[in-house]
Every structure is written in structure tokens, then in C-alpha cells.
Amino acid sequence: MLGFSYDWEREVDTTDPGYFKWTQWIFLVLFDTWYDYDKKKGRPISELPIPPDVHAKGESAVRAYRDGKRLAYQAEVPVNWCSALGTVLANEEVIDGKSERGNHPVIRMPLRQWLLRITAYAERLLDDLANVDWPDPIKKMQHDWIGKSEGAEVDFDLPPSPSGRGVGAEGGPARKIRVFTTRPDTLFGATYMVLAPEHPLVDVITTEKQKPAIEAYKKQAASKSDFERTELAKKKTGVFTGAYAINPVSNEMIPIWIADYVLVSYGTGAIMAVPAHDERDFEFARAFKLPIRPVVLPPREWFEKTEVFKTIVSMGVDSRFKAPLEGKSDHLAETLHKFEADIVEKVAQTWQTQGADAHKIIDNLYRQSIELFEECYCDEGTAINSGPFNGQTTAQFKREITDWLEKDGKGQRKINYKLRDWLFSRQRYWGEPFPILHELDAAGQPTGAIEPLTLSELPLLLPQVEDYKPTGNPEPPLAKAKAWLEVTKNGKRYRRETNTMPQWAGSCWYYLRYLDPKNEQAFCAPAKLQRWLSVDLYVGGAEHAVLHLLYSRFWHKVLFDRGHVPVAEPFQRLVNQGMILGETDYHVDAAVYEKNRSVIEKLGLQVVRVKDEESEICLLRNPSAAGKFAPLTEEQIAKERGQTLLKGTDIELVGRADKMSKARGNVINPDDVVNEYGADSLRLYEMFMGPLEAVKPWSMRGVEGVYRFLNRVWRLVIDDRLENVKLLDAVQDVEPDKETMRILHHTIQRVTHDLDTMSFNTAISAMMELTNHLTKQTVRPRSVMKTFMLILSPFAPHLAEEIWNALTVPPSPSGRGVGGEGTLAYEPWPTYDESLLKADTIEVPVQINGKVRGKITVAADITKEGLEAAARSDERIKSQLEGKTIKKVIVVPGKLVNLVVA
RNA sequence: GCCGAAGUGGCGGAAUGGCAGACGCGCCGGACUCAAAAUCCGGUCCCCGCAAGGGGGUGUGGGUUCAAGUCCCACCUUCGGUACCA
């Protein structure tokens, strides 16, 4: 309807078996691929080298080894299980540990899931961002989402304990706790450790005495969602395990705690805490009175910003510190708060031994009494309290200590990513079934062996089931389809996978299917991939910045590695279109409304109450026919001293354009707009509103504006007084005059350029200017009008075609061409002639001290010298220069003259 | 808190460091009309002035420059995203 020229032959439907056959096939490709970190490439699982010791253990060990390396693998992952609803919930569906619907308790429990090893591709997903033409903010979001950080893994040994508990008491291998840190240089400052509550070692190391507290804390943590654990836990919580570990550099025994600010899913699920140089550790240490040891000396500027420094300076270093020393401390203690009194005492001590230099004093305070500082220093600096490494810069220290750790076998360099593997299964009925079989033994129990279906067995359809409600236990609904579930193949019994794939699966690769939507032999013919990829331009919302766009890139790279697509990146250029908001609408606060209720009612206004998270507002509207959106008009608004008031009252209004929504009743239905103004008007208005990327409010008056423009264009060519479509007599086969040619070619240039940059709004204004010029002409050359229609056609295709037809087809009873005659669809895009763009004369502003004081009209090709002379000799300028000396003259040929005077 | 984007007339918005406000909406005046709608023509950033002309002006405060909406520094506001990533 809007003339988008979509090729409906290429329509795809991700839920069609002909489509998801290939979604399942791609899953099989993922299943059949392992990532070779040396070659930085996904390779067939058959090429995976099997270590001899694995080989020696036999077939099932080899199989397990392979399964552990595949890009599609199974793992136990905690999910939000709501037993009352009998289903697994998404994070958004859980509020305060209760289900959004029904408010039933939700617990996190581990469940077998399929995951995709996107983390293997993290480095390439990061690197290849450099090769695509995407908006920088989106690139940055992906960059941060992947979240690469370089550091070291360090092992903290657990001491042998007299009780025999802890340290591998049950013969387990765990004699150490491994942590990841980006700041190995702060190792000397690690004064305690924290494990995530879910960390497997927690149960092993916890002492008998601490068991009840630890258990209680773990239970509490399990009932919180990820969101709450992070969002709500502003205050640090945690419990001591009773166990200690050995700091590998200082050989100190440091306590091990558990706390939910440490996430089990990042790094190793355990941290070394350096409270002096990490915000979170600092807060935690303060809350639980754990020792804080500074190991990085901040630069002076940091000290000078701290409260401690300000306190010292405000008290005066030189004289006043004698006071407490001379027995007047009672008086001082009364007047200073505790914090300051502490400082006074410490400063006094330092002052005695070190002298009165404020910087020296503060340096000493920092090294010895860091508790006095209200914040911690987390940037780089110079090493202190770090044994042989003292005095080193952070970068140097990091390098050397990592080398030392590696040499001693206590740690190693390590790169970590925030990006996690992609949880790819859902416990729902709707979704693509996994093309996977689980082998069963004679007793009908899974053996652990998994068997992929072959391409010839695809698509695997969803079974018909009586109901697709949850099963009431964590088993997905497909488990109820008994007939579908069990399969015998090559004499072996199998059970089908009962999880289904998420929504993302189908949308991850649809751009490839567009190229060859009906192909039954392949997801797409290689020649077509070669011909079309990569996608030249992808227009989409910014909400897909990280998830969809990252998932698609990942799948594409796997397909690339396996030789199924010819390029490494799917989308060459990406543009985020902005959202179109509803029309500007005025509201008052609910409280303001209640107060002024009678006044507002007297004006006959309608009120729509809208509640959001924080507040309730009352939208004020005009009464209108059922369902019609009628916001206040400008006549009903008064603006005074920067305030917006409801006219005739002192009620302050807030005017704002909001997202279109049913609740607000401000939804614009495109069908209505098309009925009233036509498809070209709707299309043109959307392009004229403003930059494509910007969020913009809708305006019905704006639609009328472009509608009027299209009418003017029509009347430029067509005699609208007649019933039939008939050319105006003004349209003639004559040579255009010079000025018209110049404007026409300038318009072609502007429209061509603006289309490239997708600045549709300015392209349209250029054509409006052309129209304004042509309207004034009594003779309108046919050639000019034809060219105009060609550049107008991408913006208003229907109208441009109609006019083109009238311009090119001789009058006939029907007035229309036949058989492709009289269409502009196949005409080439017009080109512009540079030489026609230049006007004979131009107007150039003349500035004096940067202010425009006059304008001169000169030949377009005037020389720099000529321009300056013309400026100086202009009467107005001359009179203004009287009695002044020109100190400097700036002449920009064709642009301006600026005379700088004393 | 952090990250990102944006602040320009009554409104949507234009301006490779070079005449701020193109184009459109709205508004004002005029033409056409018995009248209205539609259409056409002219005007429309603010202040002083009859005018010629002058002064001010792109969120706020500084800075760079002959020249700043545009570049730099600090801040304010709005919108969007994100959540302790060691």
C-alpha cells in the first residue's frame, strides 16, 4: 500500500516447517562444530584431536569428550522454577522472588539446558566490529556486552587443617581456590576472599560452627533473582565460612567469606578482596570490619580531593596541631566530630615525626591509617606495602607479578569475558523442536549418549498435543506427547529432546533465507549467497543492539567457518531508526488534578489517568467522538514566564510526546491516515518529520503540510479543474531558462546526496524549494517536470507515476499508457551537471570584527583580491570603516570577507 | 551510579568552523469569493526605532579562533540503555 516495492515472493515465515527445517539444520551445524582456539576457527567435530588418555578410556569417554567441546552443549543451569504455576519463568516474570502472576514463590533450581558456546567467538565478535559500518554507540554496546578484561588467575592454597576438614578432607582435589583478577598488582592488599554462595567449595570448607549461618545465607541467596541480588542489595551482605586461605605472595592467612555480590557465573565465582582498591570490597570490609591495606599510592590530585585533605587544610597544618599536643585536646574533641578527632590525633603524631608538609602527612596517613579515608582509590598508581615490588607503576607491577606467578605455578595470564554462553532451550511447547535423540538403556533410562537427526529426517515437527500447558514439573510440555517422544532407530531406543528452541532461533538467520526462500535442497543456494551477501543495509531498532545482533553475528560466523556462507559478517551497514511518538499531549500530576478538579471539569475537558512505575498523571484531552485522540490545542494553552498554563487558569501543564500506547489512547492508525491523505502523504510525512535516527513526535498538522505539498506538485502539471487528468497548458516542450536549470540540477544534487546519507527530510525540503520556484513560472518545461518526477518517485511513488504517465503518454480516451508504457520505474536516476550549478553572481556577506555589516553582490568567479577590493569599496562598509585601521583581512573566496579593525 | 543520545523560534526541524532559524506547521495581513473552505501573494527569532539603523540571541558558565549552534573544559536538564563482571 505504501509502495515499498517489497518482493513478496521472498516472504518467509520462521514457523513454517520449510523454514525451520533449516533452523534445525543450523543447530546441527553448531552441534557438529568445535572451536579451535589455535586456528581461531570453528571446525567439524570429526577433526577434534582426542587426547591419548581419553582415548585409552574407551568409546564413551571419547564421546563425552566430544560432547564437552561442541558449540551446542548441555549443562545444568539454574532457572526460575515456580512450583505453584508448574513452570519455568523468565527473569522479567519474577518480582521479589515471587511470580509476577499470582505472586507465588519462585526458587532457582538447576535444570538441564542446551547452551550455545558463543563465548568461543567472543574475540572475533569483538575484533570484527572494526569491519562493519555501524553506529558507534551500538558498537560500543556490543563491545561492553562482550566485556573483555585481561588479568590473571591466581590460586590461593587452603592450609591443612587439624580437624582434617576443608582441604580435600574427603579426598577431593580441592586444595586451593582459584580467583580471577584484573589487578594482580594488588595481590599484597588481598585481606580476605569471597566465594559466590553457589561456589562448589563452600560446603567443603565451611566449619561446623559456621554451617548453620552459611546454609541460611545460601538459602536466602537462592530465593533472590539475579536482578534483586544486584539491584536491591545496595547494602553488602555475607557470612564467614570459618575457613582461611593463604595469600600466595604474603603467605598470610586470610578469611574466606561468602557473599552474593560475587557472581558464580563470572570468572571463577571467587574473588580475592582488595578493599583498599575496589569499591565493592571496600564497602564489604567496612560493613564487616575486615582489614583494609593500601598497596597502591594514589596521585596527589586524588588526595587533594579527599575529605581528609580538606579537613587537614581547613584546620591548618602548622599551628593548630600543637593544640592537642599541648593538652588542649579535650576542647578540640568537643568541637570536631569523631572522624576529624581521629585525624587530628594521627596528624599530630605524623607531624611530630615527619614535619608539617600537608602532602607528607597525608601520604603517611594513607599508608598507615587508610580507614580515615571515606572512599577507596581504584585507579592506577605506585606500589606500596608490596615487598620487592614497591615503587613500581601499576602496569609494570602487573607484568612482573604475573610472570612471577606463572613461574611459580601459582597463577597465569587470563582473559575473561562478561559475555556468557547463550541459554538456548525453553521449556515451552511453541518453538522449534531440537533435532536430537537421547539414547535409552534397556530400563528406559538415558545413557547420556546423544544422537543428532540427519538432514533427511528434518524438519522435525511439533507433535499434536491435547494441551500445551505446563506439565507441573520442570519437564517441558513436549514430554506429554508420548507417541512422539520415543523412537527406535537402528535397533536402539531413543527419547526425543523435549526442550524447544527460543524465539531468537528463527530470527537469527532469516536474512539468509530471503535470498532463496523456497529452496528445499539447502538453506540458500551458494551462488545466491555469493551474489547478495553481505546485507548492504540493515535498518532496525536499537533495542536489538546486543542480543539479536550479537546472536546473528555468532551464527553467521559459525556458518562462515564451516564454509556455508562466503563472508564473515552478516550486516555491513546498520542504521537505527528512531521511534515515532504520539502527538504532543498535556498532563497534570494526579494530585494537581484532584485539587483543581472542579475547574477542569468546568472547562469540559476529558481526563485520562495513566499510571507508571513512579507516579500517576492525568492527561487532559478534548471531548471527542468515540476513541478519537484529541489533545489540547495551542489555543487552550498559555505560556507565561517559561511555564505552560491551561488557558484561563493558573494550572501548570506538562506537555510531552509519549510512546503510542493503548493506555494513553494516542495511537495513530496508518490506515486512517492513508484513507484521509493517501499513502504517499503518510510515507512522505514519515520521511519529512526529521532525521531517521531521531525519536520524533507525530503531528497531524505536519501530515497536512506534506499533503498540501503533493497537491501543489500535482497542480504544477495537471489541470485540477477538470474531471479528466489533463496536462496544464503551462507544461510545454521548451528549453528551460538558466535559473530553472540551475535550481533543478542543484535539487538533483541535494536529493542524490541526501538519499545516500538517508537525510530524507532535507531531500524533501529541497524538492519543496524546487516546487516553490516552478510554481512561479508560467511556462514549465516538460523535461524539467519529468526529471522532477524521477527524483520525487522514491518519496511519493504513486503520485510521481501518475504525473509521469501524464507527461509521457499522449492523450487518449483513458489517458493512460499500456503495457509498461508511461512508467518511470525503469528510468535511470538523473545526474546533475556541475557546470550548471554555478550562478553568475553571488551575494557575499562582509563582516567587520566578525559581525555582518553589509552584503555585496559579485561575480561568482571573482578572485580573492577582487572580492576584498569589492568589500572595501562598498559604500556601507566604507562608512563604517571611517577612522579605523584595518588590522587583518580574512577573505574566503565565494563565502565571506571579514575585516578586523582596531 | 555507569554508558549512550539530545538540548536551536509558538511547534517539527535546517545549518563541510564562515550570513543562525532552510523547508514545513502555526500565526498575522492581503487577493479571489455573496460568504466560507480550498488556493494564491506577502510577512513572521526577541528588544529599541516611524524608518534608516542599532542591540541581543542556539540549555548554563568558562575557553580556543579573525569567526563557534558546530571545537575544548566544567556543569544543568531530558530521553534511552544497563545493573556489584573482580
mmCIF file with all atom_site columns, N, CA and C (backbone and C1' of nucleotides) in Angstrom, chain B residues 66-86:
data_model
loop_
_atom_site.group_PDB
_atom_site.id
_atom_site.type_symbol
_atom_site.label_atom_id
_atom_site.label_alt_id
_atom_site.label_comp_id
_atom_site.label_asym_id
_atom_site.label_entity_id
_atom_site.label_seq_id
_atom_site.pdbx_PDB_ins_code
_atom_site.Cartn_x
_atom_site.Cartn_y
_atom_site.Cartn_z
_atom_site.occupancy
_atom_site.B_iso_or_equiv
_atom_site.pdbx_formal_charge
_atom_site.auth_seq_id
_atom_site.auth_comp_id
_atom_site.auth_asym_id
_atom_site.auth_atom_id
_atom_site.pdbx_PDB_model_num
ATOM 1   P P     . C B 1 66 ? 42.962 34.630 15.912 1.00 0.00 ? 66 C B P     1
ATOM 2   O "O5'" . C B 1 66 ? 41.697 35.421 15.379 1.00 0.00 ? 66 C B "O5'" 1
ATOM 3   C "C5'" . C B 1 66 ? 41.645 36.846 15.508 1.00 0.00 ? 66 C B "C5'" 1
ATOM 4   C "C4'" . C B 1 66 ? 40.485 37.372 14.696 1.00 0.00 ? 66 C B "C4'" 1
ATOM 5   C "C3'" . C B 1 66 ? 39.165 36.643 14.929 1.00 0.00 ? 66 C B "C3'" 1
ATOM 6   O "O3'" . C B 1 66 ? 38.500 37.138 16.066 1.00 0.00 ? 66 C B "O3'" 1
ATOM 7   C "C1'" . C B 1 66 ? 39.541 36.882 12.604 1.00 0.00 ? 66 C B "C1'" 1
ATOM 8   P P     . A B 1 67 ? 37.798 36.120 17.034 1.00 0.00 ? 67 A B P     1
ATOM 9   O "O5'" . A B 1 67 ? 36.652 35.505 16.129 1.00 0.00 ? 67 A B "O5'" 1
ATOM 10  C "C5'" . A B 1 67 ? 35.548 36.319 15.740 1.00 0.00 ? 67 A B "C5'" 1
ATOM 11  C "C4'" . A B 1 67 ? 34.652 35.563 14.807 1.00 0.00 ? 67 A B "C4'" 1
ATOM 12  C "C3'" . A B 1 67 ? 34.156 34.223 15.335 1.00 0.00 ? 67 A B "C3'" 1
ATOM 13  O "O3'" . A B 1 67 ? 33.046 34.398 16.180 1.00 0.00 ? 67 A B "O3'" 1
ATOM 14  C "C1'" . A B 1 67 ? 34.906 33.982 13.106 1.00 0.00 ? 67 A B "C1'" 1
ATOM 15  P P     . A B 1 68 ? 32.805 33.444 17.376 1.00 0.00 ? 68 A B P     1
ATOM 16  O "O5'" . A B 1 68 ? 32.496 32.043 16.698 1.00 0.00 ? 68 A B "O5'" 1
ATOM 17  C "C5'" . A B 1 68 ? 31.355 31.874 15.873 1.00 0.00 ? 68 A B "C5'" 1
ATOM 18  C "C4'" . A B 1 68 ? 30.620 30.603 16.258 1.00 0.00 ? 68 A B "C4'" 1
ATOM 19  C "C3'" . A B 1 68 ? 30.079 30.603 17.685 1.00 0.00 ? 68 A B "C3'" 1
ATOM 20  O "O3'" . A B 1 68 ? 28.900 29.824 17.735 1.00 0.00 ? 68 A B "O3'" 1
ATOM 21  C "C1'" . A B 1 68 ? 31.652 28.882 17.467 1.00 0.00 ? 68 A B "C1'" 1
ATOM 22  P P     . G B 1 69 ? 27.530 30.477 17.432 1.00 0.00 ? 69 G B P     1
ATOM 23  O "O5'" . G B 1 69 ? 26.538 29.259 17.657 1.00 0.00 ? 69 G B "O5'" 1
ATOM 24  C "C5'" . G B 1 69 ? 26.267 28.815 18.987 1.00 0.00 ? 69 G B "C5'" 1
ATOM 25  C "C4'" . G B 1 69 ? 25.738 27.411 18.960 1.00 0.00 ? 69 G B "C4'" 1
ATOM 26  C "C3'" . G B 1 69 ? 26.796 26.348 18.651 1.00 0.00 ? 69 G B "C3'" 1
ATOM 27  O "O3'" . G B 1 69 ? 27.439 25.942 19.833 1.00 0.00 ? 69 G B "O3'" 1
ATOM 28  C "C1'" . G B 1 69 ? 24.905 26.028 17.277 1.00 0.00 ? 69 G B "C1'" 1
ATOM 29  P P     . U B 1 70 ? 28.989 25.604 19.867 1.00 0.00 ? 70 U B P     1
ATOM 30  O "O5'" . U B 1 70 ? 29.181 24.564 18.665 1.00 0.00 ? 70 U B "O5'" 1
ATOM 31  C "C5'" . U B 1 70 ? 28.647 23.252 18.752 1.00 0.00 ? 70 U B "C5'" 1
ATOM 32  C "C4'" . U B 1 70 ? 28.939 22.520 17.464 1.00 0.00 ? 70 U B "C4'" 1
ATOM 33  C "C3'" . U B 1 70 ? 30.420 22.307 17.200 1.00 0.00 ? 70 U B "C3'" 1
ATOM 34  O "O3'" . U B 1 70 ? 30.656 20.993 16.753 1.00 0.00 ? 70 U B "O3'" 1
ATOM 35  C "C1'" . U B 1 70 ? 29.413 23.488 15.397 1.00 0.00 ? 70 U B "C1'" 1
ATOM 36  P P     . C B 1 71 ? 31.200 19.955 17.813 1.00 0.00 ? 71 C B P     1
ATOM 37  O "O5'" . C B 1 71 ? 32.678 20.496 18.061 1.00 0.00 ? 71 C B "O5'" 1
ATOM 38  C "C5'" . C B 1 71 ? 33.750 20.054 17.238 1.00 0.00 ? 71 C B "C5'" 1
ATOM 39  C "C4'" . C B 1 71 ? 35.066 20.542 17.802 1.00 0.00 ? 71 C B "C4'" 1
ATOM 40  C "C3'" . C B 1 71 ? 35.179 20.462 19.316 1.00 0.00 ? 71 C B "C3'" 1
ATOM 41  O "O3'" . C B 1 71 ? 35.554 19.174 19.742 1.00 0.00 ? 71 C B "O3'" 1
ATOM 42  C "C1'" . C B 1 71 ? 35.890 22.597 18.606 1.00 0.00 ? 71 C B "C1'" 1
ATOM 43  P P     . C B 1 72 ? 35.103 18.634 21.176 1.00 0.00 ? 72 C B P     1
ATOM 44  O "O5'" . C B 1 72 ? 36.080 19.430 22.147 1.00 0.00 ? 72 C B "O5'" 1
ATOM 45  C "C5'" . C B 1 72 ? 37.471 19.180 22.165 1.00 0.00 ? 72 C B "C5'" 1
ATOM 46  C "C4'" . C B 1 72 ? 38.123 20.007 23.246 1.00 0.00 ? 72 C B "C4'" 1
ATOM 47  C "C3'" . C B 1 72 ? 37.476 19.884 24.617 1.00 0.00 ? 72 C B "C3'" 1
ATOM 48  O "O3'" . C B 1 72 ? 37.921 18.743 25.306 1.00 0.00 ? 72 C B "O3'" 1
ATOM 49  C "C1'" . C B 1 72 ? 37.793 22.169 24.112 1.00 0.00 ? 72 C B "C1'" 1
ATOM 50  P P     . C B 1 73 ? 36.924 18.014 26.337 1.00 0.00 ? 73 C B P     1
ATOM 51  O "O5'" . C B 1 73 ? 36.954 19.006 27.573 1.00 0.00 ? 73 C B "O5'" 1
ATOM 52  C "C5'" . C B 1 73 ? 38.135 19.180 28.341 1.00 0.00 ? 73 C B "C5'" 1
ATOM 53  C "C4'" . C B 1 73 ? 37.886 20.172 29.461 1.00 0.00 ? 73 C B "C4'" 1
ATOM 54  C "C3'" . C B 1 73 ? 36.664 19.890 30.320 1.00 0.00 ? 73 C B "C3'" 1
ATOM 55  O "O3'" . C B 1 73 ? 36.900 18.891 31.286 1.00 0.00 ? 73 C B "O3'" 1
ATOM 56  C "C1'" . C B 1 73 ? 36.714 22.183 29.751 1.00 0.00 ? 73 C B "C1'" 1
ATOM 57  P P     . A B 1 74 ? 35.684 17.972 31.781 1.00 0.00 ? 74 A B P     1
ATOM 58  O "O5'" . A B 1 74 ? 34.843 18.980 32.676 1.00 0.00 ? 74 A B "O5'" 1
ATOM 59  C "C5'" . A B 1 74 ? 35.361 19.395 33.941 1.00 0.00 ? 74 A B "C5'" 1
ATOM 60  C "C4'" . A B 1 74 ? 34.460 20.445 34.534 1.00 0.00 ? 74 A B "C4'" 1
ATOM 61  C "C3'" . A B 1 74 ? 33.011 20.042 34.743 1.00 0.00 ? 74 A B "C3'" 1
ATOM 62  O "O3'" . A B 1 74 ? 32.814 19.258 35.892 1.00 0.00 ? 74 A B "O3'" 1
ATOM 63  C "C1'" . A B 1 74 ? 33.090 22.179 33.747 1.00 0.00 ? 74 A B "C1'" 1
ATOM 64  P P     . C B 1 75 ? 31.659 18.143 35.876 1.00 0.00 ? 75 C B P     1
ATOM 65  O "O5'" . C B 1 75 ? 30.334 19.023 35.882 1.00 0.00 ? 75 C B "O5'" 1
ATOM 66  C "C5'" . C B 1 75 ? 29.939 19.709 37.069 1.00 0.00 ? 75 C B "C5'" 1
ATOM 67  C "C4'" . C B 1 75 ? 28.879 20.725 36.761 1.00 0.00 ? 75 C B "C4'" 1
ATOM 68  C "C3'" . C B 1 75 ? 27.492 20.179 36.456 1.00 0.00 ? 75 C B "C3'" 1
ATOM 69  O "O3'" . C B 1 75 ? 26.792 19.781 37.612 1.00 0.00 ? 75 C B "O3'" 1
ATOM 70  C "C1'" . C B 1 75 ? 28.010 21.907 34.926 1.00 0.00 ? 75 C B "C1'" 1
ATOM 71  P P     . C B 1 76 ? 25.668 18.642 37.483 1.00 0.00 ? 76 C B P     1
ATOM 72  O "O5'" . C B 1 76 ? 24.453 19.428 36.846 1.00 0.00 ? 76 C B "O5'" 1
ATOM 73  C "C5'" . C B 1 76 ? 23.825 20.497 37.551 1.00 0.00 ? 76 C B "C5'" 1
ATOM 74  C "C4'" . C B 1 76 ? 22.726 21.087 36.703 1.00 0.00 ? 76 C B "C4'" 1
ATOM 75  C "C3'" . C B 1 76 ? 21.709 20.089 36.176 1.00 0.00 ? 76 C B "C3'" 1
ATOM 76  O "O3'" . C B 1 76 ? 20.724 19.775 37.122 1.00 0.00 ? 76 C B "O3'" 1
ATOM 77  C "C1'" . C B 1 76 ? 22.408 21.503 34.410 1.00 0.00 ? 76 C B "C1'" 1
ATOM 78  P P     . U B 1 77 ? 20.041 18.338 37.091 1.00 0.00 ? 77 U B P     1
ATOM 79  O "O5'" . U B 1 77 ? 19.092 18.424 35.819 1.00 0.00 ? 77 U B "O5'" 1
ATOM 80  C "C5'" . U B 1 77 ? 17.997 19.335 35.792 1.00 0.00 ? 77 U B "C5'" 1
ATOM 81  C "C4'" . U B 1 77 ? 17.369 19.347 34.423 1.00 0.00 ? 77 U B "C4'" 1
ATOM 82  C "C3'" . U B 1 77 ? 16.930 17.979 33.905 1.00 0.00 ? 77 U B "C3'" 1
ATOM 83  O "O3'" . U B 1 77 ? 15.678 17.593 34.432 1.00 0.00 ? 77 U B "O3'" 1
ATOM 84  C "C1'" . U B 1 77 ? 18.114 19.127 32.206 1.00 0.00 ? 77 U B "C1'" 1
ATOM 85  P P     . U B 1 78 ? 15.308 16.065 34.533 1.00 0.00 ? 78 U B P     1
ATOM 86  O "O5'" . U B 1 78 ? 15.005 15.686 33.027 1.00 0.00 ? 78 U B "O5'" 1
ATOM 87  C "C5'" . U B 1 78 ? 13.872 16.233 32.351 1.00 0.00 ? 78 U B "C5'" 1
ATOM 88  C "C4'" . U B 1 78 ? 13.899 15.819 30.900 1.00 0.00 ? 78 U B "C4'" 1
ATOM 89  C "C3'" . U B 1 78 ? 13.972 14.320 30.645 1.00 0.00 ? 78 U B "C3'" 1
ATOM 90  O "O3'" . U B 1 78 ? 12.709 13.708 30.754 1.00 0.00 ? 78 U B "O3'" 1
ATOM 91  C "C1'" . U B 1 78 ? 15.532 15.423 29.264 1.00 0.00 ? 78 U B "C1'" 1
ATOM 92  P P     . C B 1 79 ? 12.623 12.180 31.206 1.00 0.00 ? 79 C B P     1
ATOM 93  O "O5'" . C B 1 79 ? 13.068 11.413 29.889 1.00 0.00 ? 79 C B "O5'" 1
ATOM 94  C "C5'" . C B 1 79 ? 12.271 11.463 28.717 1.00 0.00 ? 79 C B "C5'" 1
ATOM 95  C "C4'" . C B 1 79 ? 13.030 10.868 27.559 1.00 0.00 ? 79 C B "C4'" 1
ATOM 96  C "C3'" . C B 1 79 ? 13.520 9.441  27.756 1.00 0.00 ? 79 C B "C3'" 1
ATOM 97  O "O3'" . C B 1 79 ? 12.503 8.488  27.545 1.00 0.00 ? 79 C B "O3'" 1
ATOM 98  C "C1'" . C B 1 79 ? 15.270 10.741 26.869 1.00 0.00 ? 79 C B "C1'" 1
ATOM 99  P P     . G B 1 80 ? 12.533 7.123  28.350 1.00 0.00 ? 80 G B P     1
ATOM 100 O "O5'" . G B 1 80 ? 13.719 6.326  27.654 1.00 0.00 ? 80 G B "O5'" 1
ATOM 101 C "C5'" . G B 1 80 ? 13.573 5.836  26.332 1.00 0.00 ? 80 G B "C5'" 1
ATOM 102 C "C4'" . G B 1 80 ? 14.875 5.276  25.836 1.00 0.00 ? 80 G B "C4'" 1
ATOM 103 C "C3'" . G B 1 80 ? 15.472 4.152  26.667 1.00 0.00 ? 80 G B "C3'" 1
ATOM 104 O "O3'" . G B 1 80 ? 14.852 2.904  26.418 1.00 0.00 ? 80 G B "O3'" 1
ATOM 105 C "C1'" . G B 1 80 ? 17.152 5.691  26.120 1.00 0.00 ? 80 G B "C1'" 1
ATOM 106 P P     . G B 1 81 ? 14.802 1.813  27.608 1.00 0.00 ? 81 G B P     1
ATOM 107 O "O5'" . G B 1 81 ? 16.310 1.309  27.674 1.00 0.00 ? 81 G B "O5'" 1
ATOM 108 C "C5'" . G B 1 81 ? 16.871 0.579  26.594 1.00 0.00 ? 81 G B "C5'" 1
ATOM 109 C "C4'" . G B 1 81 ? 18.345 0.419  26.789 1.00 0.00 ? 81 G B "C4'" 1
ATOM 110 C "C3'" . G B 1 81 ? 18.760 -0.398 28.010 1.00 0.00 ? 81 G B "C3'" 1
ATOM 111 O "O3'" . G B 1 81 ? 18.670 -1.779 27.761 1.00 0.00 ? 81 G B "O3'" 1
ATOM 112 C "C1'" . G B 1 81 ? 20.078 1.547  27.883 1.00 0.00 ? 81 G B "C1'" 1
ATOM 113 P P     . U B 1 82 ? 18.274 -2.786 28.915 1.00 0.00 ? 82 U B P     1
ATOM 114 O "O5'" . U B 1 82 ? 19.546 -2.681 29.877 1.00 0.00 ? 82 U B "O5'" 1
ATOM 115 C "C5'" . U B 1 82 ? 20.776 -3.262 29.483 1.00 0.00 ? 82 U B "C5'" 1
ATOM 116 C "C4'" . U B 1 82 ? 21.829 -2.914 30.491 1.00 0.00 ? 82 U B "C4'" 1
ATOM 117 C "C3'" . U B 1 82 ? 21.532 -3.345 31.925 1.00 0.00 ? 82 U B "C3'" 1
ATOM 118 O "O3'" . U B 1 82 ? 21.810 -4.719 32.122 1.00 0.00 ? 82 U B "O3'" 1
ATOM 119 C "C1'" . U B 1 82 ? 22.324 -1.126 31.934 1.00 0.00 ? 82 U B "C1'" 1
ATOM 120 P P     . A B 1 83 ? 20.931 -5.567 33.148 1.00 0.00 ? 83 A B P     1
ATOM 121 O "O5'" . A B 1 83 ? 21.775 -5.367 34.467 1.00 0.00 ? 83 A B "O5'" 1
ATOM 122 C "C5'" . A B 1 83 ? 23.167 -5.633 34.454 1.00 0.00 ? 83 A B "C5'" 1
ATOM 123 C "C4'" . A B 1 83 ? 23.830 -4.850 35.549 1.00 0.00 ? 83 A B "C4'" 1
ATOM 124 C "C3'" . A B 1 83 ? 23.549 -5.399 36.940 1.00 0.00 ? 83 A B "C3'" 1
ATOM 125 O "O3'" . A B 1 83 ? 24.741 -5.312 37.685 1.00 0.00 ? 83 A B "O3'" 1
ATOM 126 C "C1'" . A B 1 83 ? 22.907 -3.142 36.840 1.00 0.00 ? 83 A B "C1'" 1
ATOM 127 P P     . C B 1 84 ? 25.087 -6.517 38.665 1.00 0.00 ? 84 C B P     1
ATOM 128 O "O5'" . C B 1 84 ? 26.629 -6.178 38.871 1.00 0.00 ? 84 C B "O5'" 1
ATOM 129 C "C5'" . C B 1 84 ? 27.065 -4.836 38.729 1.00 0.00 ? 84 C B "C5'" 1
ATOM 130 C "C4'" . C B 1 84 ? 28.067 -4.547 39.822 1.00 0.00 ? 84 C B "C4'" 1
ATOM 131 C "C3'" . C B 1 84 ? 29.137 -5.625 39.976 1.00 0.00 ? 84 C B "C3'" 1
ATOM 132 O "O3'" . C B 1 84 ? 30.396 -5.001 40.114 1.00 0.00 ? 84 C B "O3'" 1
ATOM 133 C "C1'" . C B 1 84 ? 28.119 -5.151 42.052 1.00 0.00 ? 84 C B "C1'" 1
ATOM 134 P P     . C B 1 85 ? 31.192 -4.637 38.837 1.00 0.00 ? 85 C B P     1
ATOM 135 O "O5'" . C B 1 85 ? 31.482 -6.025 38.135 1.00 0.00 ? 85 C B "O5'" 1
ATOM 136 C "C5'" . C B 1 85 ? 32.540 -6.846 38.565 1.00 0.00 ? 85 C B "C5'" 1
ATOM 137 C "C4'" . C B 1 85 ? 33.011 -7.714 37.420 1.00 0.00 ? 85 C B "C4'" 1
ATOM 138 C "C3'" . C B 1 85 ? 33.294 -6.947 36.136 1.00 0.00 ? 85 C B "C3'" 1
ATOM 139 O "O3'" . C B 1 85 ? 34.379 -7.562 35.486 1.00 0.00 ? 85 C B "O3'" 1
ATOM 140 C "C1'" . C B 1 85 ? 31.589 -8.537 35.750 1.00 0.00 ? 85 C B "C1'" 1
ATOM 141 P P     . A B 1 86 ? 35.641 -6.644 35.322 1.00 0.00 ? 86 A B P     1
ATOM 142 O "O5'" . A B 1 86 ? 36.380 -6.707 36.722 1.00 0.00 ? 86 A B "O5'" 1
ATOM 143 C "C5'" . A B 1 86 ? 37.226 -7.776 37.001 1.00 0.00 ? 86 A B "C5'" 1
ATOM 144 C "C4'" . A B 1 86 ? 37.534 -7.797 38.469 1.00 0.00 ? 86 A B "C4'" 1
ATOM 145 C "C3'" . A B 1 86 ? 38.388 -8.986 38.901 1.00 0.00 ? 86 A B "C3'" 1
ATOM 146 O "O3'" . A B 1 86 ? 39.763 -8.732 38.716 1.00 0.00 ? 86 A B "O3'" 1
ATOM 147 C "C1'" . A B 1 86 ? 36.515 -8.807 40.300 1.00 0.00 ? 86 A B "C1'" 1
#
